[in-house]
Amino acid sequence: MPLVLADLPAPVREAVAATRERVAALHAELPRNGLVVWTAGNVSERVPGLPADLPGLFVIKPSGVSYDDLTPESMVVCTLDGAKIEDGTPDSLSPSSDTAAHAYVYEHLDHVGGVVHTHSTYATAWAARGEEIPCVLTMMGDEFGGPIPVGPFAVIGDDSIGRGIVETLRGSRSRAVLMQNHGPFTIGSDARDAVKAAVMCEEVARTVHISRQLGEPLPIPPELVDSLFDRYQNVYGQSAATPADDQPQEA
C-alpha cells in the first residue's frame, strides 16, 4: 500500500508542502539560465527532517509538464525506491522519467539533498564526446574541486543512470557528472545548491570549450586547486548564509 500524504503527521505534511514550494520555484531557474528546452530537465529535493519511522521522501517534477504550468501542488512526492505516494495529485500525473536515477542517488548518498538534470548545450556537448571538463579555471577549482568527470553510458528506464552517477561521484569533490551521450547531473546539499551547480557546470563547459578554440587551456596545478576549493568552501562569503553566498567567487 502506498503512503497517503493526508494521513501523515502534520509536521511531515508541512515539510512536504515546503519542499514542493521550493522545488516548483527552482524549476524556473532552469529556463532562466538557458539550461533546458521544452520540458527536458528536472529538479528534485529530499524532504528534510522526517522521523526515523517513516521512509525517506523526495519531491520531483511531473513528467512532460511545461515549466510555465508547474505549481507546488503538481510536484510529485516519491519514496526512495522511486514509487509515487498518494500525494493528492491525479493518478495520471506521473513523476519525471528520471525519477529512478534521482531515487538511487538519494538512497545511496546520504549527504545529498538535491539533484538536478539538464541537457544544457555545452555540458551535453562534452558528454557526447565522453570527455571530462579539465580544471583550467579558478571557478572550477572553487566550485568542483577539480575536473568535471564523465559517467558511463546508461539508458533511461531503470536505476542504471543513478548507479553511474553514484559510482562516478562517490569520493569525488565534484558536484557534477557528465553522463556519457546524455547530459549533466548535479547534486547539492539541497535543491538550490544543486541548481547552482548545474548553472556553474554549464558556464565552465562553455568557457573551456571557447578557450579550446583559441588553443590548449593551461591546467591549474593540483595543489592550487586544493587551495582554491578550501578557500571557497570554507572561507569565502558571509559568516551567515545570505544571497551574497551565491555571487561569483571573484566578487
XYZ file of C-alpha atoms in Angstrom:
251
model
C 0.000 0.000 0.000
C 1.441 3.397 -0.936
C 1.833 6.082 1.709
C -1.048 8.550 1.882
C 0.173 12.093 2.419
C -3.076 13.213 4.039
C -2.661 10.526 6.732
C 0.856 11.567 7.752
C 1.504 13.746 10.831
C 1.071 17.492 10.418
C 4.818 18.286 10.684
C 5.517 15.843 7.858
C 2.788 17.332 5.674
C 4.208 20.794 6.355
C 7.728 19.648 5.421
C 6.425 18.139 2.181
C 4.484 21.315 1.359
C 7.555 23.495 1.936
C 9.681 21.208 -0.227
C 7.101 21.334 -3.010
C 7.179 25.127 -2.871
C 10.972 25.200 -3.194
C 11.160 22.644 -5.982
C 8.414 24.291 -8.036
C 10.070 27.702 -7.736
C 13.549 26.413 -8.555
C 12.415 24.912 -11.852
C 12.072 28.473 -13.134
C 15.865 28.836 -12.807
C 16.471 26.197 -15.488
C 14.970 28.084 -18.474
C 16.056 31.401 -16.948
C 19.669 30.247 -17.122
C 19.310 28.609 -20.536
C 19.781 25.058 -19.232
C 16.710 23.393 -20.760
C 14.455 23.333 -23.796
C 10.759 22.413 -23.816
C 10.193 20.110 -20.799
C 13.610 18.405 -20.727
C 15.222 18.705 -17.300
C 14.191 18.325 -13.697
C 14.885 19.342 -10.116
C 14.261 17.229 -7.029
C 14.814 17.650 -3.310
C 14.869 15.263 -0.381
C 12.176 16.120 2.188
C 14.184 17.114 5.272
C 13.569 16.314 8.906
C 11.401 13.202 8.548
C 11.014 10.942 11.592
C 13.021 7.725 11.582
C 9.912 5.540 11.441
C 8.940 6.928 8.023
C 10.603 6.055 4.720
C 12.624 8.781 3.038
C 10.720 11.011 0.630
C 11.679 13.360 -2.171
C 9.805 15.795 -4.404
C 10.315 15.909 -8.165
C 8.857 17.487 -11.294
C 5.992 15.653 -13.039
C 6.880 14.170 -16.411
C 6.276 16.189 -19.578
C 4.646 19.203 -17.896
C 5.583 22.660 -19.196
C 7.664 24.796 -16.846
C 5.043 27.528 -17.134
C 2.411 25.136 -15.776
C 4.309 23.868 -12.754
C 2.835 24.602 -9.334
C 3.729 23.376 -5.847
C 0.594 21.235 -5.908
C 1.695 19.498 -9.125
C 5.053 18.412 -7.706
C 5.141 14.642 -7.256
C 6.197 13.026 -3.959
C 8.089 9.726 -4.078
C 9.764 7.290 -1.720
C 13.457 6.499 -2.137
C 12.646 3.497 -4.313
C 11.085 5.903 -6.823
C 7.468 4.974 -6.100
C 4.913 7.781 -6.108
C 2.911 8.089 -2.905
C -0.720 9.190 -2.713
C 0.234 12.851 -2.651
C -3.003 14.475 -3.779
C -2.036 14.698 -7.450
C -4.073 12.822 -10.089
C -3.044 9.224 -10.734
C -2.344 10.276 -14.331
C 0.362 12.706 -13.186
C 3.488 10.571 -13.171
C 6.899 11.637 -11.869
C 9.780 12.555 -14.165
C 11.219 9.836 -16.382
C 14.491 10.408 -14.487
C 12.920 9.594 -11.106
C 14.714 6.242 -10.772
C 18.080 7.989 -11.158
C 17.243 10.640 -8.555
C 15.927 7.988 -6.163
C 19.087 5.884 -6.462
C 21.253 8.904 -5.659
C 19.226 9.746 -2.542
C 19.225 6.148 -1.389
C 22.994 5.731 -1.722
C 24.408 9.194 -0.949
C 23.079 10.324 2.401
C 24.671 13.781 2.185
C 22.781 14.665 -0.998
C 19.648 16.760 -0.500
C 19.036 17.914 -4.075
C 19.523 16.562 -7.604
C 19.252 18.361 -10.942
C 19.349 17.045 -14.502
C 19.545 19.183 -17.625
C 20.546 18.859 -21.258
C 22.356 22.200 -21.258
C 24.099 22.689 -24.594
C 27.800 22.945 -23.779
C 27.884 20.441 -20.917
C 25.948 17.955 -23.048
C 28.380 18.506 -25.926
C 31.222 17.393 -23.631
C 29.086 14.412 -22.573
C 28.530 13.491 -26.230
C 32.322 13.252 -26.644
C 32.670 11.286 -23.430
C 35.264 13.804 -22.266
C 35.697 15.287 -18.811
C 35.943 19.060 -18.471
C 39.519 19.773 -17.331
C 40.127 22.035 -14.364
C 41.592 25.069 -16.120
C 39.537 27.799 -14.396
C 39.705 29.070 -10.829
C 35.897 28.901 -10.856
C 36.156 25.142 -11.388
C 38.612 24.770 -8.532
C 36.283 26.770 -6.309
C 33.049 25.034 -7.173
C 34.016 21.498 -8.206
C 37.450 20.938 -6.680
C 38.842 19.586 -9.940
C 37.651 18.385 -13.340
C 34.021 17.513 -14.011
C 34.071 13.745 -14.630
C 32.256 11.614 -17.190
C 29.895 8.868 -16.089
C 29.130 5.703 -18.057
C 26.562 5.408 -20.806
C 23.210 4.276 -19.408
C 19.652 4.302 -20.714
C 16.548 5.703 -19.044
C 14.110 3.201 -17.612
C 15.722 1.764 -14.501
C 18.330 2.851 -11.962
C 21.296 2.417 -14.337
C 21.808 6.173 -14.622
C 21.640 6.557 -10.851
C 24.231 3.815 -10.392
C 26.528 5.589 -12.838
C 26.124 8.901 -11.030
C 26.872 7.377 -7.634
C 29.838 5.335 -8.876
C 31.356 8.404 -10.521
C 30.749 10.962 -7.765
C 31.297 8.821 -4.681
C 34.576 10.010 -3.212
C 34.798 12.903 -5.693
C 34.670 16.595 -4.800
C 32.765 17.356 -7.989
C 29.059 18.052 -7.627
C 28.536 17.483 -11.352
C 28.865 14.477 -13.621
C 28.511 14.318 -17.399
C 26.656 11.107 -18.173
C 28.073 9.934 -21.493
C 25.866 10.686 -24.530
C 23.205 12.039 -22.177
C 23.971 15.175 -20.205
C 24.864 16.650 -16.820
C 23.501 15.654 -13.433
C 24.381 17.751 -10.391
C 23.985 17.190 -6.667
C 23.869 19.503 -3.677
C 23.030 19.852 -0.029
C 19.546 20.888 -1.164
C 17.811 21.622 -4.455
C 19.025 25.225 -4.620
C 22.611 24.090 -4.178
C 22.202 21.505 -6.951
C 20.672 24.127 -9.278
C 23.640 26.401 -8.624
C 25.981 23.528 -9.534
C 24.048 23.000 -12.789
C 24.384 26.690 -13.706
C 28.101 26.656 -12.911
C 28.624 23.389 -14.803
C 27.203 24.877 -17.993
C 29.185 28.086 -17.543
C 32.540 26.312 -17.248
C 31.641 23.878 -20.059
C 31.013 26.859 -22.343
C 34.087 28.801 -21.274
C 36.505 25.874 -21.583
C 35.044 24.983 -24.989
C 35.631 28.544 -26.226
C 39.142 28.517 -24.774
C 39.976 25.351 -26.702
C 39.048 27.069 -29.957
C 41.910 29.504 -29.284
C 44.467 26.958 -28.124
C 45.131 24.443 -25.376
C 43.962 25.749 -21.964
C 46.522 25.862 -19.190
C 45.895 23.387 -16.342
C 45.912 24.563 -12.737
C 48.377 22.646 -10.524
C 46.580 20.218 -8.185
C 47.889 21.869 -5.014
C 46.435 25.210 -6.135
C 43.123 23.526 -6.961
C 43.089 22.206 -3.388
C 43.727 25.699 -2.067
C 41.031 27.262 -4.243
C 38.487 24.652 -3.187
C 39.280 25.001 0.509
C 39.032 28.791 0.373
C 35.757 28.870 -1.490
C 34.086 26.139 0.542
C 35.304 27.241 3.972
C 36.282 30.922 3.880
C 34.551 32.736 1.018
C 31.264 34.588 1.587
C 29.449 35.824 4.650
C 29.588 34.197 8.064
C 25.843 33.511 7.854
C 24.057 32.225 4.743
C 22.858 35.161 2.653
C 22.093 35.636 -1.055
C 25.639 37.014 -1.387
C 26.965 33.481 -0.875
C 25.922 32.591 -4.414
C 27.619 35.505 -6.156
C 30.625 34.800 -8.436
C 33.641 33.709 -6.445
C 35.804 36.660 -7.515
C 33.370 39.240 -6.044
